[in-house]
């Protein structure tokens, strides 16, 4: 292959290596570091003039740092006269509205007493108590008397909302100079429309189907389960392909004021069956562990889970270990080495071949359609 | 019914400065919650209506820079999509300002990228202080107010440095000569320059003094103090050449890494920085650190922008007779 350069960002060097070796190319030399004041420093060590550049960076780990690194690399290649710059982003950052920031026991952070922010579960505790302005303390009469909740409540009919950054991220990538985006299993397929440049949203489905057929015994008699209503379409697509049965878990919200107290209802029959939970993202893993519990209570024999983007932040691994899930299959769009070491239930399937094929075909100007079909 | 009032939102980089600015204007800080999700993505929750309001987002390029940049962009974007009349990004210390030219092959011009990002996020106006190179204003297609600390620095020198009339203004490098001569002219003082040779980033090797400092108080003037290697070597050079005392006045006191130890170890009498970058926690371990409060400059700029008045007065020293 001529006139092509691959660069790996610092979010997932392992995947970049695998993709490069699959393509039979060396990874481009780049030095990524930080200055003393934590600004990102990118030094590209080989010529990219008139080359087809692919930058592999996943939206995981320190998301903002990795995202800035990606933007600076794209910009650097563009002003160094690269012919085309493609951003390969296996796990797309800011692709969805995550759950409200949670404390360990599941209480949303926004309802915590201000001095409890230090107990936020994450490896780097983030002190955000100062961002809640003192003048906004309005006591919530629904909570117990005597508690010190700094809840920002609706005032004057104004309903609070959390900013959704999807369009912003798309615009930032385009303004940095990206000509093409390659990603996998976007949470909202409509995200492609936020861009003015071509976006290849590769499917993890063929890999998932291969994984099911190869590793789950008696898969023909199993039931595909979607852990929430939003993922129903995804799960039914797999169920139809494999001619399997389908079930759904539905979150019924009881009261408006306590949205974190919900009832989970199983729609469908799983008694004495093998269940396969299918979802695209597992972050805090509340969704799949709670779903597994419901399945277990309803008589499921064995419970598997297949997740494309297993971010598994905070205490997620601990939760999975203690849950009713027997085995969880995840892709390596997000680095999984730590998760593999911590939990024996985790099994990884590789996405490097998928991306390598997509890069090869894009570079050669061939059709990528074949990647969307199931390989038997 | 549109109210078109000033709404000031503070990011997490420098809430103290934002509070001071809001107080000067006579407002409270507007309600916003900026947190991180479990997977480290930034979450911004705007706590009050900004429809048809004049929004100012105050975020400095310091601390966890990339996180703070993302916070700034998401806040600007959120206010824009919430139908704010105008969104102004107030960025006291502009991030990546030193990566402003392609000085070697394939070097990114990150300052240009940041300018593009801020514009794309939806900012209509940018207010900043003492840009590393004022040409960075040209990276933007929206109006940029590059405010100067000079009046505040002049005032500090006159009030806090005894015997300032017997001092000499020194620039620690050739690039800052223009800045230092401007101050020297205003105070009617002499000027000297130190020429340095750099081998690696953040590492200085040899310094040569151009000018005479014998028997005088030397006042070093610069725009940034990051690792402070430059200031330490400059102070040594000045003392070796006969200066009685050495002060340093710097606009942005980034003071990263082992800078505090370097300062404590040096011949500097005092290091004076403005509060564009928070450094209160460093004052406990460094008695040489002193602060110039520029919240009044920012507050004035915000007020005048909102009322449609001229900001020119902020660029001139009010010439007080001796």
XYZ file of C-alpha atoms in Angstrom:
698
model
C 0.000 0.000 0.000
C 1.392 3.355 -0.965
C 0.887 6.879 0.291
C -0.748 5.824 3.529
C 0.297 6.667 7.090
C -1.261 5.327 10.279
C -0.903 7.141 13.599
C -1.978 5.802 16.979
C -3.068 8.184 19.729
C -2.347 7.518 23.385
C -5.856 6.274 24.203
C -5.469 2.766 22.727
C -1.948 2.087 21.382
C -2.620 -1.639 21.457
C -5.483 -1.440 18.969
C -3.424 0.817 16.713
C -0.631 -1.776 16.711
C -3.050 -4.565 15.857
C -4.632 -2.605 13.024
C -1.227 -1.690 11.615
C 0.063 -5.240 11.724
C -3.166 -6.484 10.139
C -2.566 -4.047 7.288
C 1.087 -5.013 7.066
C 2.232 -1.438 7.702
C 4.427 0.092 10.386
C 2.732 2.622 12.649
C 3.747 6.207 11.848
C 6.213 7.741 14.266
C 4.700 10.362 16.528
C 5.731 11.612 19.968
C 2.819 12.340 22.272
C 3.464 13.959 25.621
C 2.390 16.784 27.848
C 4.108 20.020 28.644
C 4.757 20.964 32.226
C 1.475 22.912 32.377
C -0.481 19.894 31.042
C -0.926 21.196 27.525
C -0.741 18.419 24.969
C 2.415 18.187 22.887
C 2.243 16.460 19.504
C 5.352 15.937 17.398
C 4.837 14.115 14.125
C 8.083 12.501 13.180
C 7.569 11.595 9.575
C 6.439 13.359 6.459
C 2.721 13.310 5.737
C 2.853 15.487 2.640
C 0.238 14.239 0.112
C -0.352 11.102 2.189
C -3.596 9.445 3.199
C -3.450 9.790 6.980
C -5.445 7.653 9.445
C -5.413 8.620 13.107
C -6.614 5.931 15.523
C -7.904 7.341 18.793
C -10.714 5.979 20.963
C -12.901 8.113 23.224
C -12.023 6.397 26.474
C -9.755 6.927 29.486
C -9.216 10.637 30.011
C -11.754 11.562 27.375
C -11.031 15.283 27.155
C -7.251 14.808 27.005
C -7.524 12.144 24.308
C -10.009 14.209 22.344
C -7.750 17.295 22.381
C -4.840 15.091 21.342
C -6.888 13.802 18.402
C -7.841 17.318 17.318
C -4.269 18.576 17.533
C -2.978 15.579 15.553
C -5.611 16.124 12.840
C -4.753 19.816 12.681
C -1.015 19.163 12.573
C -1.360 16.682 9.702
C -3.678 19.005 7.805
C -1.331 21.978 7.952
C 1.564 19.670 7.052
C -0.150 19.152 3.663
C -1.658 15.731 4.143
C -3.904 14.778 1.227
C -6.683 13.421 3.424
C -7.019 12.964 7.166
C -9.334 10.277 8.525
C -10.133 10.021 12.215
C -10.684 6.401 13.259
C -12.606 6.578 16.530
C -13.746 3.074 17.641
C -15.568 4.348 20.732
C -17.011 7.761 19.931
C -16.852 10.240 22.842
C -19.883 12.277 23.973
C -22.062 10.082 21.781
C -24.899 9.782 24.230
C -26.396 11.240 27.322
C -24.852 9.164 30.150
C -26.730 8.572 33.405
C -26.557 11.467 35.842
C -23.192 11.286 37.643
C -23.656 8.597 40.272
C -22.272 7.882 43.703
C -21.421 4.259 44.594
C -24.836 3.271 45.878
C -26.582 4.730 42.838
C -27.671 8.107 44.269
C -27.302 10.784 41.595
C -24.560 13.291 42.486
C -26.748 16.312 41.865
C -28.769 15.410 44.944
C -25.861 14.916 47.291
C -24.900 17.189 50.171
C -22.168 19.471 48.996
C -19.417 18.106 51.206
C -20.060 14.590 49.987
C -18.618 15.206 46.532
C -15.282 13.802 47.644
C -16.849 10.370 47.868
C -17.484 10.296 44.134
C -16.452 6.925 42.847
C -13.772 7.219 40.206
C -10.038 6.671 40.274
C -9.310 10.398 40.292
C -11.721 12.044 42.756
C -13.018 15.216 41.212
C -13.769 18.006 43.624
C -16.668 19.841 42.083
C -18.255 21.166 45.248
C -17.126 24.668 44.369
C -19.105 24.719 41.127
C -22.405 24.724 42.985
C -22.924 28.405 43.673
C -23.920 29.161 47.262
C -26.807 31.413 46.317
C -28.621 28.495 44.718
C -29.324 26.517 47.878
C -33.014 25.822 47.853
C -34.108 23.161 50.282
C -36.035 20.295 48.801
C -39.060 19.788 51.050
C -39.431 16.238 49.774
C -36.205 15.120 51.434
C -35.797 14.419 55.141
C -35.700 17.408 57.405
C -32.265 18.218 58.670
C -30.441 17.129 55.549
C -28.205 19.577 53.785
C -28.991 19.006 50.117
C -27.724 21.601 47.662
C -30.197 20.800 44.936
C -30.488 23.189 42.052
C -34.214 23.256 41.670
C -36.385 24.692 38.925
C -37.077 28.313 39.656
C -39.784 30.303 37.925
C -40.934 27.442 35.710
C -37.475 26.856 34.248
C -36.694 23.199 33.663
C -33.073 22.280 34.000
C -31.378 20.366 31.295
C -28.000 18.855 30.721
C -26.194 20.096 27.623
C -25.912 17.520 24.817
C -22.605 17.943 23.092
C -23.076 15.773 19.995
C -23.200 18.554 17.397
C -20.401 20.409 19.116
C -18.075 17.401 18.940
C -18.930 16.881 15.274
C -18.235 20.549 14.518
C -14.963 20.469 16.442
C -13.731 17.469 14.472
C -14.616 19.152 11.204
C -13.032 22.459 12.178
C -9.824 20.680 13.188
C -9.679 19.450 9.597
C -10.902 15.864 9.544
C -12.078 14.755 6.076
C -13.561 11.420 7.056
C -14.662 9.683 10.244
C -14.656 5.958 10.928
C -16.383 4.661 13.993
C -18.280 1.654 15.253
C -21.788 1.140 16.631
C -22.645 4.769 17.246
C -25.181 5.047 20.025
C -27.400 7.211 17.805
C -27.025 6.355 14.125
C -28.449 9.828 13.410
C -25.132 11.178 14.663
C -23.801 10.756 11.131
C -26.069 13.622 10.126
C -24.332 16.035 12.478
C -21.296 15.882 10.181
C -20.848 17.397 6.738
C -18.095 14.884 5.995
C -18.530 11.144 5.315
C -18.920 8.982 8.401
C -18.496 5.198 8.288
C -20.510 3.743 11.123
C -19.253 0.160 11.068
C -21.405 -2.539 12.607
C -20.275 -4.717 15.437
C -23.206 -7.016 14.691
C -21.327 -9.480 12.449
C -18.660 -9.839 15.133
C -21.292 -10.320 17.815
C -23.050 -12.983 15.763
C -19.781 -14.779 15.168
C -19.076 -14.598 18.892
C -22.482 -16.064 19.758
C -22.176 -18.920 17.281
C -18.650 -19.827 18.302
C -18.681 -19.548 22.066
C -22.187 -20.080 23.397
C -23.257 -23.742 23.429
C -26.879 -24.391 22.392
C -27.254 -20.837 21.183
C -30.150 -21.848 18.931
C -32.367 -22.294 21.979
C -31.273 -19.109 23.684
C -33.202 -15.849 24.032
C -31.813 -12.487 22.988
C -32.712 -9.908 25.628
C -32.510 -6.151 25.343
C -31.771 -4.570 28.728
C -33.816 -1.467 27.890
C -36.437 -0.262 25.446
C -33.964 1.881 23.531
C -31.894 -1.093 22.480
C -34.839 -3.152 21.252
C -34.147 -2.499 17.587
C -30.523 -3.565 17.954
C -31.428 -6.763 19.765
C -34.249 -7.754 17.423
C -31.933 -7.329 14.441
C -29.642 -10.007 15.885
C -32.548 -12.194 16.947
C -33.963 -12.129 13.436
C -30.646 -12.949 11.791
C -30.139 -15.943 14.024
C -33.848 -16.878 14.166
C -33.869 -16.784 17.948
C -36.464 -15.675 20.428
C -36.496 -12.206 21.875
C -37.313 -10.573 25.224
C -37.150 -7.044 26.571
C -36.640 -5.407 29.942
C -38.616 -2.273 30.531
C -37.943 0.441 33.128
C -41.214 1.625 34.557
C -40.780 4.947 36.338
C -42.858 5.207 39.476
C -42.665 8.823 40.569
C -41.450 11.992 38.835
C -39.566 13.170 41.899
C -37.555 10.029 42.520
C -36.548 8.936 39.038
C -33.834 6.635 40.339
C -36.398 4.418 42.026
C -37.748 2.364 39.143
C -39.343 -0.978 38.611
C -37.896 -3.310 36.040
C -40.352 -5.463 34.130
C -39.527 -8.379 31.892
C -41.502 -8.567 28.689
C -41.219 -12.067 27.267
C -40.436 -15.499 28.624
C -37.008 -16.631 29.811
C -37.847 -19.500 32.161
C -35.167 -22.240 32.001
C -33.544 -20.602 29.019
C -30.097 -19.303 28.184
C -30.319 -15.507 27.988
C -28.051 -13.292 25.907
C -28.170 -9.612 26.873
C -27.180 -7.339 23.997
C -26.229 -3.704 24.395
C -23.920 -1.224 22.700
C -22.393 0.546 25.700
C -21.693 -0.643 29.256
C -20.388 2.244 31.337
C -21.420 2.040 34.983
C -22.964 -1.396 34.195
C -26.084 -0.589 36.208
C -28.280 -1.394 33.222
C -26.963 -4.869 32.480
C -26.470 -5.965 36.086
C -29.986 -4.946 37.015
C -31.268 -6.660 33.891
C -29.360 -9.812 34.817
C -30.980 -9.754 38.235
C -34.457 -9.601 36.736
C -33.655 -12.432 34.343
C -32.355 -14.555 37.195
C -35.480 -13.854 39.239
C -37.578 -14.920 36.282
C -35.902 -18.299 36.023
C -33.161 -17.848 33.461
C -30.758 -20.757 33.358
C -27.646 -18.921 32.197
C -27.035 -15.269 31.495
C -24.537 -13.971 28.958
C -23.949 -10.382 27.920
C -22.491 -9.018 24.676
C -21.381 -5.392 24.736
C -19.643 -3.428 21.985
C -18.172 -0.562 23.969
C -17.293 -1.755 27.461
C -16.148 1.428 29.137
C -16.744 -0.080 32.608
C -15.755 2.947 34.635
C -15.697 3.311 38.393
C -16.992 0.233 40.210
C -18.484 -1.387 37.149
C -16.210 -4.457 37.240
C -17.020 -5.056 40.896
C -20.711 -4.856 40.091
C -20.332 -7.354 37.261
C -18.431 -9.772 39.465
C -21.218 -9.726 42.035
C -24.002 -9.912 39.474
C -25.884 -12.818 37.959
C -24.037 -12.504 34.670
C -22.138 -15.695 33.858
C -19.993 -14.329 31.089
C -19.639 -10.986 29.385
C -18.240 -10.602 25.850
C -16.803 -7.208 25.023
C -14.992 -5.719 22.068
C -11.604 -4.090 22.391
C -12.745 -0.690 21.091
C -11.856 0.391 24.608
C -8.659 -1.072 26.192
C -9.655 -4.183 28.105
C -6.393 -5.419 29.647
C -7.221 -4.116 33.113
C -10.756 -5.502 33.008
C -9.506 -8.925 31.904
C -7.097 -9.009 34.813
C -9.707 -8.016 37.352
C -12.598 -10.216 36.329
C -12.642 -13.722 34.912
C -16.110 -13.303 33.471
C -14.796 -10.926 30.798
C -14.020 -12.216 27.314
C -12.760 -10.017 24.500
C -13.495 -10.146 20.771
C -11.258 -8.165 18.432
C -12.340 -5.252 16.275
C -8.937 -4.616 14.737
C -9.644 -6.808 11.657
C -12.870 -4.887 11.009
C -11.161 -1.489 11.085
C -8.149 -2.718 9.159
C -10.418 -3.971 6.381
C -12.336 -0.685 6.352
C -9.101 1.308 6.129
C -7.752 -0.894 3.357
C -10.905 -0.618 1.274
C -11.261 3.118 1.836
C -7.660 3.728 0.861
C -7.974 1.601 -2.276
C -11.297 3.164 -3.162
C -13.228 -0.104 -2.881
C -16.676 -0.681 -1.497
C -17.037 -1.150 2.222
C -20.502 -2.709 1.927
C -19.215 -6.218 2.417
C -18.300 -5.350 5.991
C -21.967 -4.845 6.796
C -22.885 -8.393 5.913
C -22.565 -11.328 8.236
C -19.561 -13.476 7.493
C -20.528 -17.097 8.001
C -40.255 39.698 27.679
C -36.528 40.023 27.058
C -34.406 41.236 29.873
C -30.988 41.285 28.195
C -29.119 41.200 31.467
C -25.565 40.085 32.180
C -25.302 36.415 33.092
C -21.918 35.213 34.260
C -21.164 31.494 34.232
C -17.990 30.174 35.795
C -16.216 27.011 34.706
C -14.215 25.016 37.208
C -10.814 26.474 36.343
C -10.976 29.698 38.392
C -14.221 30.148 40.267
C -12.650 32.624 42.704
C -11.835 35.100 39.945
C -15.320 34.709 38.503
C -16.808 35.498 41.917
C -14.688 38.628 42.228
C -15.705 39.768 38.746
C -19.375 39.146 39.460
C -19.118 41.070 42.712
C -17.552 44.047 40.950
C -20.374 44.088 38.458
C -22.910 43.765 41.227
C -24.326 40.412 40.129
C -24.301 36.933 41.533
C -22.706 34.136 39.568
C -25.368 32.415 37.504
C -26.312 28.861 38.337
C -24.542 26.106 36.505
C -23.322 22.649 37.508
C -20.229 21.382 35.757
C -19.303 17.847 36.716
C -17.763 14.740 35.275
C -19.531 11.534 34.484
C -18.149 8.236 35.634
C -16.442 7.770 32.266
C -14.801 11.224 32.589
C -16.928 12.994 30.029
C -17.872 16.527 31.047
C -21.455 17.241 32.064
C -22.860 20.777 31.952
C -26.220 21.610 33.479
C -27.326 25.224 32.981
C -29.403 26.157 35.999
C -31.297 29.205 34.771
C -32.831 30.573 31.619
C -30.443 32.387 29.281
C -32.924 33.151 26.517
C -32.083 36.556 25.013
C -29.516 37.290 27.718
C -25.940 38.551 27.425
C -23.927 35.558 28.577
C -20.309 35.643 29.734
C -18.503 32.357 30.350
C -15.383 32.784 32.483
C -12.830 29.983 32.112
C -9.055 30.256 32.312
C -6.602 28.012 30.436
C -4.865 26.523 33.452
C -4.951 23.431 35.656
C -6.331 20.446 33.754
C -6.252 22.413 30.518
C -7.945 19.955 28.162
C -10.775 19.328 30.611
C -11.252 23.062 31.135
C -11.243 23.712 27.389
C -13.952 21.101 26.854
C -15.969 22.591 29.722
C -15.705 26.033 28.125
C -16.756 24.774 24.698
C -19.698 22.788 26.009
C -20.888 25.725 28.131
C -20.662 28.132 25.166
C -22.505 25.650 22.965
C -25.170 24.992 25.588
C -25.873 28.717 26.036
C -25.957 29.227 22.270
C -28.462 26.451 21.708
C -30.503 27.837 24.600
C -31.076 31.024 22.550
C -28.756 33.381 24.387
C -28.581 36.773 22.687
C -24.792 36.814 22.740
C -22.174 34.518 24.240
C -18.799 35.952 25.189
C -15.900 33.708 26.173
C -13.844 35.352 28.904
C -10.504 33.542 28.938
C -8.043 35.333 31.253
C -5.143 32.999 30.432
C -5.456 31.785 26.826
C -4.590 28.068 26.494
C -1.988 26.765 24.019
C -0.966 30.384 23.355
C 2.672 29.370 23.036
C 1.958 26.978 20.152
C 1.224 29.857 17.810
C 3.559 29.249 14.922
C 4.925 26.445 12.809
C 8.520 26.769 13.961
C 9.517 23.276 12.861
C 8.223 20.618 10.500
C 4.722 19.361 11.208
C 4.319 21.445 14.374
C 0.654 22.095 15.060
C -0.555 25.664 15.468
C -2.692 24.753 18.435
C -3.636 28.351 19.220
C -5.328 28.561 15.822
C -7.121 25.283 16.498
C -8.363 26.588 19.840
C -9.530 29.814 18.151
C -11.461 27.785 15.572
C -12.953 25.588 18.255
C -14.157 28.531 20.306
C -15.770 30.088 17.241
C -17.360 26.803 16.158
C -18.761 26.249 19.640
C -20.675 29.500 19.135
C -18.802 32.303 20.868
C -19.614 35.732 19.452
C -16.898 37.595 21.294
C -13.733 36.804 23.186
C -12.164 38.699 26.083
C -8.676 37.748 27.142
C -5.704 39.227 28.983
C -2.179 39.759 27.723
C -2.077 37.253 24.876
C 1.362 35.715 24.431
C 1.407 37.176 20.926
C -1.205 39.800 20.178
C -1.372 38.443 16.609
C -3.448 35.600 18.048
C -6.356 38.036 17.783
C -6.062 37.514 14.041
C -6.758 33.796 14.422
C -10.358 34.667 15.239
C -13.114 35.897 12.960
C -15.041 37.278 15.928
C -14.020 40.412 17.874
C -11.323 39.841 20.481
C -10.611 42.211 23.372
C -7.007 41.665 24.350
C -6.869 43.551 27.659
C -3.571 44.602 29.178
C -2.287 44.183 32.711
C 0.027 47.117 32.176
C -2.013 49.707 34.089
C -2.339 47.320 37.019
C 1.395 46.548 36.900
C 2.317 50.231 36.821
C 0.099 50.890 39.776
C 1.682 47.997 41.689
C 5.199 49.233 41.022
C 4.389 52.751 42.186
C 2.687 51.574 45.358
C 4.587 48.493 46.468
C 8.171 48.890 45.337
C 9.923 51.396 47.594
C 12.426 53.539 45.767
C 10.981 52.540 42.401
C 12.369 55.672 40.835
C 15.828 54.177 41.188
C 14.867 50.982 39.426
C 15.392 49.636 35.961
C 12.949 47.606 33.889
C 14.486 44.429 32.484
C 13.061 42.094 29.901
C 14.167 38.480 30.464
C 14.163 37.781 26.734
C 14.226 39.503 23.366
C 10.589 38.679 22.639
C 9.308 40.668 25.585
C 11.326 43.787 24.829
C 8.349 45.701 23.479
C 6.296 44.966 26.587
C 9.104 46.030 28.926
C 9.994 49.230 27.042
C 6.368 50.288 27.141
C 6.386 50.094 30.938
C 9.797 51.745 31.158
C 8.569 54.654 29.048
C 5.453 55.167 31.140
C 7.471 55.235 34.362
C 10.295 57.233 32.844
C 12.853 54.578 33.798
C 15.828 52.969 32.127
C 15.591 49.677 30.301
C 17.797 46.572 29.964
C 17.454 43.277 28.142
C 18.629 39.736 28.745
C 19.286 37.611 25.741
C 18.955 33.882 26.262
C 19.922 30.818 24.306
C 17.467 27.898 24.488
C 18.403 24.311 23.692
C 15.209 22.380 24.617
C 11.638 23.430 25.466
C 11.408 24.731 29.035
C 15.218 24.619 29.417
C 17.435 27.728 29.226
C 21.209 27.561 28.815
C 23.110 30.890 28.691
C 22.149 34.469 29.435
C 23.728 37.742 28.335
C 22.796 41.139 29.817
C 22.462 44.115 27.508
C 22.329 47.358 29.524
C 23.579 48.568 32.892
C 21.947 47.529 36.172
C 24.737 48.354 38.598
C 23.406 49.801 41.870
C 19.778 49.668 40.829
C 16.651 47.733 41.711
C 15.882 45.473 38.764
C 12.260 44.776 37.827
C 11.841 41.833 35.469
C 8.717 42.032 33.335
C 7.275 39.104 31.379
C 3.949 37.719 30.249
C 4.240 34.143 31.549
C 6.008 32.375 34.390
C 5.673 28.639 33.866
C 8.624 26.549 35.071
C 10.444 29.790 36.055
C 13.809 28.600 34.774
C 14.108 31.864 32.819
C 13.356 34.080 35.805
C 15.829 32.262 38.049
C 18.698 32.551 35.583
C 17.786 36.166 34.828
C 17.847 37.045 38.529
C 21.277 35.444 38.873
C 22.612 37.337 35.872
C 21.267 40.613 37.263
C 22.726 40.106 40.740
C 26.051 39.126 39.178
C 25.974 42.390 37.264
C 25.438 44.519 40.335
C 21.686 44.836 40.841
C 20.689 45.533 44.461
C 17.365 43.653 44.358
C 15.413 41.786 41.731
C 11.624 41.839 41.467
C 9.627 39.969 38.857
C 6.198 41.047 37.621
C 4.413 38.570 35.394
C 0.928 38.589 33.894
C 0.182 34.844 33.957
C 1.665 32.885 36.862
C 1.192 29.335 35.610
C 3.874 27.995 37.992
C 3.739 24.357 36.953
C 5.922 21.473 38.027
C 8.733 22.458 40.403
C 8.375 26.199 39.763
C 7.817 27.092 43.423
C 11.035 25.408 44.483
C 12.878 27.205 41.707
C 11.483 30.545 42.910
C 12.303 29.889 46.545
C 15.812 28.943 45.505
C 16.424 32.015 43.377
C 17.672 35.547 44.059
C 14.220 37.012 43.440
C 12.947 39.338 46.134
C 9.347 38.919 45.021
C 7.378 37.325 42.210
C 4.228 39.288 41.473
C 1.551 37.621 39.345
C -2.001 38.529 38.455
C -4.873 36.263 39.398
C -5.595 35.087 35.839
C -4.386 31.692 37.045
C -5.318 30.514 40.565
C -2.328 30.213 42.862
C -3.632 30.715 46.393
C -2.559 27.219 47.360
C 1.014 28.038 46.376
C 1.272 31.061 48.655
C 1.605 28.865 51.721
C 4.853 27.386 50.475
C 6.234 30.474 48.782
C 6.445 33.732 50.712
C 7.825 35.551 47.681
C 4.513 35.282 45.795
C 2.310 38.363 45.594
C -0.925 38.940 43.685
C -2.280 41.708 41.495
C -6.055 41.505 41.274
C -7.272 42.080 37.723
C -10.896 41.233 38.344
C -11.660 44.947 38.128
C -10.229 45.134 34.587
C -12.326 42.158 33.512
C -15.433 43.450 35.237
C -15.065 46.855 33.559
C -14.602 45.228 30.155
C -17.704 43.083 30.664
C -19.785 46.008 31.841
C -18.698 48.267 28.970
C -19.261 45.504 26.410
C -22.745 44.938 27.735
C -23.620 48.638 27.756
C -22.033 49.294 24.389
C -19.459 51.744 25.762
C -15.854 52.236 24.746
C -13.264 49.995 26.327
C -10.362 52.252 25.314
C -9.903 53.613 28.794
C -8.741 50.170 29.920
C -5.867 50.353 27.490
C -4.473 53.615 28.790
C -2.916 54.296 32.132
C -4.806 56.973 34.025
C -1.911 59.366 34.313
C -1.856 60.283 37.970
C 0.523 63.107 38.740
C 3.359 62.179 41.103
